[in-house]
Coordinates of N, CA, C and O in Angstrom, one line a residue:
M274 N 73.7 84.0 126.9 CA 74.5 85.2 126.7 C 74.7 85.4 125.2 O 75.0 84.6 124.4
I275 N 74.4 86.7 124.8 CA 74.6 87.1 123.4 C 75.9 87.9 123.2 O 76.1 88.9 124.0
T276 N 76.7 87.5 122.3 CA 77.9 88.3 122.1 C 77.8 89.0 120.8 O 77.5 88.3 119.8
M277 N 78.0 90.3 120.8 CA 77.9 91.1 119.6 C 79.2 90.9 118.8 O 80.3 90.9 119.4
A278 N 79.1 90.6 117.5 CA 80.3 90.4 116.7 C 80.8 91.9 116.5 O 80.1 92.7 115.9
T279 N 82.0 92.1 116.9 CA 82.6 93.4 116.7 C 83.2 93.4 115.3 O 83.9 92.5 114.9
E280 N 82.9 94.5 114.6 CA 83.3 94.5 113.2 C 84.8 94.7 113.1 O 85.4 95.5 113.8
Q281 N 85.4 94.0 112.2 CA 86.9 94.1 112.0 C 87.2 95.4 111.5 O 86.6 96.0 110.6
K282 N 88.3 95.9 112.0 CA 88.9 97.2 111.4 C 89.8 96.7 110.3 O 90.4 95.7 110.4
V283 N 89.9 97.5 109.3 CA 90.8 97.2 108.2 C 91.7 98.4 108.0 O 91.4 99.5 108.4
R284 N 92.9 98.1 107.5 CA 93.9 99.1 107.3 C 93.9 99.5 105.8 O 94.0 98.6 104.9
V285 N 93.6 100.8 105.5 CA 93.6 101.2 104.1 C 94.7 102.3 104.0 O 95.0 103.0 104.9
K286 N 95.2 102.4 102.7 CA 96.2 103.5 102.5 C 95.4 104.6 101.8 O 94.7 104.4 100.8
V287 N 95.6 105.8 102.3 CA 95.1 107.0 101.7 C 96.2 107.7 101.0 O 97.2 108.0 101.6
E288 N 96.1 107.9 99.7 CA 97.2 108.6 99.0 C 96.8 109.7 98.1 O 95.7 109.6 97.4
S289 N 97.6 110.7 98.0 CA 97.4 111.8 97.1 C 98.7 111.8 96.2 O 99.6 111.0 96.5
P290 N 98.7 112.7 95.2 CA 99.9 112.7 94.4 C 101.2 113.0 95.2 O 102.3 112.7 94.8
T291 N 101.1 113.7 96.3 CA 102.2 114.1 97.1 C 102.4 113.5 98.4 O 103.5 113.7 99.1
S292 N 101.5 112.7 98.9 CA 101.6 112.2 100.3 C 100.7 110.9 100.4 O 99.9 110.6 99.6
E293 N 101.0 110.2 101.5 CA 100.1 109.0 101.8 C 100.2 108.7 103.3 O 101.2 109.1 104.0
F294 N 99.2 108.0 103.8 CA 99.3 107.5 105.1 C 98.3 106.3 105.3 O 97.4 106.1 104.4
L295 N 98.5 105.5 106.3 CA 97.6 104.4 106.6 C 96.6 104.8 107.7 O 96.9 105.5 108.6
V296 N 95.4 104.2 107.5 CA 94.4 104.5 108.5 C 93.5 103.3 108.7 O 93.4 102.5 107.8
E297 N 93.0 103.1 110.0 CA 92.2 102.0 110.3 C 90.7 102.4 110.2 O 90.4 103.4 110.9
V298 N 89.9 101.7 109.5 CA 88.5 102.0 109.4 C 87.7 100.8 109.4 O 88.2 99.7 109.4
K299 N 86.4 100.9 109.5 CA 85.4 99.8 109.5 C 84.6 100.0 108.2 O 84.3 101.1 107.8
G300 N 84.1 98.9 107.7 CA 83.3 98.9 106.5 C 82.0 99.7 106.7 O 81.5 100.3 105.8
S301 N 81.5 99.8 108.0 CA 80.3 100.5 108.2 C 80.5 102.0 108.4 O 79.6 102.8 108.5
D302 N 81.8 102.4 108.4 CA 82.1 103.8 108.5 C 81.7 104.5 107.2 O 81.7 103.9 106.1
K303 N 81.2 105.7 107.3 CA 80.8 106.5 106.1 C 82.0 107.1 105.5 O 83.1 107.4 106.1
V304 N 81.9 107.4 104.2 CA 83.0 108.0 103.4 C 83.3 109.4 104.1 O 84.5 109.8 104.2
E305 N 82.3 110.1 104.6 CA 82.5 111.4 105.2 C 83.4 111.2 106.5 O 84.1 112.1 106.9
D306 N 83.3 110.1 107.2 CA 84.1 109.8 108.4 C 85.6 109.8 107.9 O 86.5 110.3 108.6
L307 N 85.9 109.1 106.8 CA 87.2 109.0 106.3 C 87.7 110.4 105.8 O 88.9 110.8 106.1
I308 N 86.8 111.2 105.2 CA 87.2 112.5 104.8 C 87.6 113.4 106.0 O 88.6 114.1 106.0
K309 N 86.9 113.2 107.2 CA 87.3 114.0 108.4 C 88.7 113.6 108.8 O 89.5 114.5 109.2
I310 N 89.1 112.3 108.7 CA 90.4 111.9 109.1 C 91.4 112.5 108.2 O 92.5 113.0 108.6
V311 N 91.1 112.5 106.9 CA 92.0 113.1 105.9 C 92.2 114.6 106.1 O 93.3 115.2 106.0
K312 N 91.1 115.3 106.4 CA 91.1 116.7 106.7 C 92.1 117.0 107.8 O 92.8 118.0 107.8
Q313 N 92.0 116.2 108.9 CA 92.9 116.4 110.1 C 94.3 116.2 109.7 O 95.2 117.0 110.1
A314 N 94.6 115.3 108.8 CA 96.0 115.0 108.4 C 96.5 116.1 107.4 O 97.6 116.5 107.5
W315 N 95.7 116.5 106.5 CA 96.2 117.3 105.4 C 95.6 118.7 105.4 O 96.0 119.6 104.7
G316 N 94.5 119.0 106.2 CA 94.0 120.3 106.4 C 93.3 120.9 105.2 O 93.2 122.1 105.1
S317 N 92.8 120.1 104.3 CA 92.1 120.6 103.2 C 90.6 120.3 103.3 O 90.2 119.3 103.8
D318 N 89.8 121.3 102.9 CA 88.3 121.1 103.0 C 87.7 120.5 101.8 O 86.7 119.9 101.9
Y319 N 88.4 120.6 100.7 CA 87.8 120.2 99.4 C 88.6 119.0 98.9 O 89.8 119.1 98.6
M320 N 87.9 117.8 98.8 CA 88.6 116.7 98.3 C 87.7 115.7 97.6 O 86.5 115.7 97.9
L321 N 88.2 114.9 96.8 CA 87.5 113.8 96.1 C 88.2 112.5 96.4 O 89.4 112.4 96.2
L322 N 87.4 111.5 96.9 CA 88.0 110.2 97.2 C 87.5 109.2 96.1 O 86.4 109.2 95.7
R323 N 88.5 108.4 95.7 CA 88.2 107.3 94.7 C 88.7 106.0 95.2 O 89.8 106.0 95.8
H324 N 88.0 104.9 95.0 CA 88.5 103.6 95.3 C 88.2 102.8 94.0 O 87.1 102.7 93.5
N325 N 89.2 102.1 93.5 CA 89.1 101.4 92.2 C 88.5 102.3 91.1 O 87.6 101.8 90.4
S326 N 89.0 103.5 91.0 CA 88.5 104.5 90.0 C 87.1 104.9 90.1 O 86.5 105.6 89.3
V327 N 86.4 104.5 91.2 CA 85.0 104.9 91.4 C 85.0 106.1 92.4 O 85.5 106.0 93.5
E328 N 84.3 107.2 92.0 CA 84.2 108.3 92.9 C 83.3 107.9 94.1 O 82.2 107.4 93.9
M329 N 83.7 108.2 95.3 CA 83.0 107.9 96.5 C 82.1 109.0 97.0 O 82.6 110.1 97.1
K330 N 80.9 108.7 97.3 CA 79.9 109.7 97.8 C 79.9 109.7 99.3 O 80.0 108.7 99.9
V331 N 79.9 111.0 99.9 CA 80.1 111.1 101.3 C 79.1 110.4 102.2 O 79.4 109.9 103.3
D332 N 77.8 110.2 101.7 CA 76.8 109.5 102.5 C 76.8 108.0 102.4 O 75.9 107.4 103.0
E333 N 77.7 107.4 101.6 CA 77.7 106.0 101.5 C 78.7 105.4 102.5 O 79.6 106.1 103.0
T334 N 78.6 104.1 102.8 CA 79.5 103.5 103.7 C 80.7 103.0 102.9 O 80.6 102.8 101.7
L335 N 81.8 102.8 103.6 CA 83.0 102.3 102.9 C 82.8 100.9 102.2 O 83.3 100.6 101.2
S336 N 82.0 100.1 102.9 CA 81.7 98.8 102.4 C 81.0 98.8 101.0 O 81.1 97.9 100.2
T337 N 80.2 99.9 100.8 CA 79.5 100.1 99.5 C 80.5 100.0 98.4 O 80.2 99.5 97.3
Y338 N 81.7 100.5 98.6 CA 82.8 100.6 97.6 C 83.8 99.4 97.7 O 84.9 99.4 97.2
D339 N 83.4 98.4 98.5 CA 84.2 97.2 98.7 C 85.6 97.5 99.2 O 86.6 96.9 98.8
V340 N 85.6 98.5 100.2 CA 86.9 98.8 100.8 C 87.2 97.7 101.8 O 86.4 97.4 102.7
K341 N 88.4 97.1 101.7 CA 88.9 96.1 102.6 C 90.3 96.3 103.0 O 91.0 97.2 102.5
D342 N 90.8 95.4 103.8 CA 92.2 95.5 104.3 C 93.1 95.6 103.0 O 93.1 94.8 102.1
G343 N 94.0 96.6 103.1 CA 94.9 96.8 102.0 C 94.4 97.6 100.8 O 95.2 97.9 99.9
S344 N 93.2 98.1 100.9 CA 92.7 98.9 99.8 C 93.4 100.2 99.8 O 94.0 100.7 100.8
I345 N 93.5 100.8 98.6 CA 94.1 102.1 98.4 C 93.0 103.1 98.0 O 92.3 102.9 97.0
I346 N 92.9 104.2 98.8 CA 91.9 105.2 98.5 C 92.7 106.4 97.9 O 93.7 106.9 98.5
K347 N 92.4 106.8 96.7 CA 93.1 107.9 96.0 C 92.4 109.2 96.4 O 91.1 109.3 96.3
V348 N 93.1 110.2 96.8 CA 92.5 111.5 97.2 C 93.0 112.6 96.2 O 94.2 112.7 95.9
K349 N 92.0 113.3 95.7 CA 92.3 114.5 94.9 C 91.9 115.7 95.7 O 90.8 115.8 96.2
V350 N 92.9 116.5 96.0 CA 92.6 117.7 96.9 C 92.5 118.9 96.0 O 93.3 119.1 95.1
F351 N 91.5 119.7 96.3 CA 91.3 121.0 95.6 C 91.7 122.2 96.5 O 91.4 122.1 97.7
A352 N 92.2 123.2 96.0 CA 92.5 124.4 96.7 C 91.3 125.2 97.1 O 91.2 125.8 98.2
E353 N 90.2 125.0 96.3 CA 88.9 125.7 96.6 C 87.8 124.8 96.1 O 88.1 123.8 95.5
A354 N 86.6 125.1 96.4 CA 85.5 124.3 96.0 C 85.5 124.0 94.5 O 85.6 125.0 93.7
P355 N 85.4 122.8 94.1 CA 85.4 122.5 92.7 C 84.2 123.0 92.0 O 83.1 123.2 92.5

């Protein structure tokens, strides 16, 4: 019998200058998946995510940026396309 190791979910804090919330993600999730969650919460289409001052690209996985339990993702929201 082969058991698939299920990937651990981690809790990260997403914060902007005016708001914050906790979200559970997996390292294999893409940055764009996290952006979709933030869009649902804050309703903005244009945003920039950073982890440890590094700008996150939408097509990369969260693990690329060493996102782990307790990480803080900083969000810069734009009123229109930058």
